[in-house]
C-alpha atoms as one frame of an Amber mdcrd trajectory, in Angstrom:
protein
 150.813-163.352 173.948 147.246-164.087 175.060 145.761-163.869 178.570 145.573
-167.645 178.988 149.266-168.001 178.133 150.163-165.188 180.489 148.096-166.724
 183.246 149.931-170.046 182.877 153.306-168.326 183.023 152.481-166.090 185.955
 150.759-168.935 187.793 154.202-170.250 188.585 154.874-167.126 190.664 153.323
-166.569 194.080 150.683-163.816 194.334 151.841-160.607 196.022 150.879-159.738
 199.569 148.643-156.708 198.873 148.029-155.975 202.533 151.663-155.575 203.410
 152.933-154.469 200.017 156.078-156.520 200.650 158.943-155.821 198.280 159.867
-159.502 198.509 156.484-160.583 197.183 156.551-162.046 193.700 155.476-159.704
 190.896 152.296-160.196 188.934 148.994-161.877 189.406 146.750-164.025 187.186
 145.870-162.242 183.945 142.229-163.331 184.024 141.881-162.104 187.600 143.380
-158.709 186.811 141.314-158.130 183.701 138.117-159.037 185.532 138.981-156.589
 188.309 139.712-153.889 185.744 136.415-154.594 183.992 134.528-154.280 187.265
 136.345-151.104 188.268 135.815-149.524 184.848 132.108-150.375 185.005 131.833
-148.732 188.426 133.706-145.708 187.125 131.402-145.422 184.108 128.285-145.579
 186.303 129.687-142.914 188.619 130.655-140.672 185.699 127.188-140.970 184.163
 125.580-139.815 187.387 128.066-136.971 187.774 127.556-135.874 184.156 123.789
-135.631 184.674 124.280-133.539 187.817 126.750-131.193 186.138 124.545-130.811
 183.057 121.609-129.846 185.269 123.830-127.498 187.275 125.148-125.922 184.064
 121.547-125.305 183.007 120.799-123.494 186.259 124.051-121.542 185.931 123.107
-120.454 182.416 119.689-119.333 183.638 121.283-117.361 186.498 123.841-115.825
 184.150 121.149-114.573 181.782 119.126-113.240 184.706 122.061-111.342 186.183
 123.203-110.005 182.814 119.724-108.620 182.134 119.786-106.302 185.198 122.672
-103.870 184.621 121.672-101.532 187.449 122.445-103.986 190.267 125.449-103.465
 192.579 128.754-104.994 191.411 127.153-105.678 188.030 130.281-106.292 185.925
 132.168-108.370 188.572 129.043-110.413 189.254 128.455-111.118 185.562 132.113
-112.163 185.226 131.840-114.367 188.333 128.699-116.074 187.053 130.246-116.454
 183.612 133.356-118.259 184.837 131.203-120.543 187.002 129.058-121.369 183.983
 132.167-122.055 181.888 133.575-124.303 184.629 130.392-126.398 184.860 130.113
-126.700 181.089 133.750-127.777 180.816 133.389-130.377 183.576 130.263-131.812
 181.933 132.122-132.015 178.614 135.171-133.613 180.265 132.980-136.249 181.929
 131.375-137.054 178.577 134.801-137.392 176.975 135.996-139.700 179.745 132.911
-141.861 179.355 133.551-142.178 175.620 137.157-143.201 176.278 136.025-145.851
 178.763 133.536-147.210 176.238 136.378-147.660 173.727 138.494-149.844 176.029
 139.263-153.144 174.267 139.804-155.909 176.821 140.685-158.414 174.087 143.640
-156.539 172.630 147.241-157.778 173.060 148.398-157.842 176.651 151.214-155.322
 176.398 149.191-152.602 174.683 146.262-153.215 177.036 148.474-152.801 180.095
 150.022-149.627 178.682 146.588-148.088 178.174 145.320-149.302 181.540 148.324
-147.764 183.290 147.565-144.397 181.688 143.942-144.625 182.833 144.823-145.493
 186.403 147.628-143.061 187.197 146.567-140.127 189.344 147.207-137.277 186.914
 149.288-136.886 183.780 151.428-133.762 183.240 148.808-132.341 180.875 146.143
-132.858 183.549 148.164-130.786 186.015 148.502-127.975 183.465 144.792-127.937
 182.612 143.799-128.109 186.283 146.170-125.310 187.277 145.036-123.049 184.440
 141.378-123.782 185.104 141.649-123.046 188.818 143.651-119.906 188.120 141.056
-118.584 185.659 138.220-119.485 188.016 139.948-117.749 190.920 140.788-114.608
 188.972 137.326-114.430 187.426 135.591-114.741 190.784 137.957-112.483 192.751
 136.508-109.071 191.764 132.986-110.055 192.807 133.905-111.866 196.031 136.362
-109.184 197.133 133.846-106.465 196.281 131.198-108.277 198.301 133.534-108.510
 201.303 134.332-104.806 201.085 130.668-103.782 200.827 129.261-106.008 203.556
 131.927-106.954 206.059 135.251-105.123 205.921 135.030-101.702 204.316 136.688
-100.133 201.267 139.808 -99.134 203.212 140.676-102.806 203.815 141.005-103.760
 200.145 144.365-105.522 200.551 143.081-107.535 203.517 140.051-108.637 201.501
 142.244-109.756 198.587 144.558-111.715 200.897 141.620-113.299 202.720 140.002
-114.393 199.472 143.293-115.734 198.093 144.020-117.793 201.207 140.499-119.199
 201.310 140.558-120.086 197.605 143.944-121.807 197.819 142.758-123.754 200.883
 139.618-124.947 199.086 141.664-126.022 196.032 144.217-127.843 198.215 141.486
-129.690 200.114 139.783-130.684 196.864 143.044-132.061 195.484 143.770-133.906
 198.731 140.341-135.580 198.829 140.634-136.492 195.142 144.031-138.112 195.681
 142.798-139.957 198.766 139.940-141.457 196.748 142.401-142.436 194.007 144.692
-144.147 196.500 141.754-146.111 197.847 140.125-147.116 194.560 142.804-147.185
 191.868 146.284-147.360 193.347 146.089-151.109 194.200 145.052-151.885 190.620
 147.798-149.664 189.250 150.331-151.566 191.341 149.094-154.876 189.882 149.232
-153.478 186.347 152.840-152.426 186.815 153.778-155.766 188.386 152.368-157.570
 185.385 154.236-155.242 183.026 157.460-156.014 184.881 156.753-159.745 184.581
 156.241-159.398 180.833 159.537-157.573 180.435 161.360-160.677 181.662 159.991
-162.779 178.810 161.674-163.113 175.393 160.290-160.762 172.783 159.326-163.574
 170.421 157.167-165.220 173.086 155.345-161.987 173.882 154.393-161.180 170.289
């Protein structure tokens, strides 16, 4: 089934009330309208990712320079924890830069002329908040980053602010602060997703539901 055919079929159904999100609103919207909105949103996403990739590549370069500088001075205080801390930060920036590059390549491969059903399936996967694998990778990454940075940050707190006898308090303080920062980052990320992508995801799913009501031979 092509977009023009789908548009003619769905044109018989009233457009949904996006402001109210009424359950009584008819499912689906014009295929041409949805694909143009997805094109525009994907183009905006690609431009944003390109800018972010440049920033993270530059930051990774500075991190690498700092890592080499710190590793070359073994006599400094907290040498091993600081080298580990700088190393995990460098690894995090390199991974993020690589992940942004991979996402850009996936966006460049999007085929807007492919059959409707397969296009909607792929678009739905792109626009959901996070897949199960994304949660696993994020959790493991944050855990490694937290554990790798803990010895240096806790050691710094003990040397400058608290004192060696308050080791447990320093560990708890660092853990609470780190969890709070991670939770806030996840909350802001989800809020941006709800603003930018959730409405499009709702339209994608409405169109998928509309297609399910059609005979299989018409949709092929």
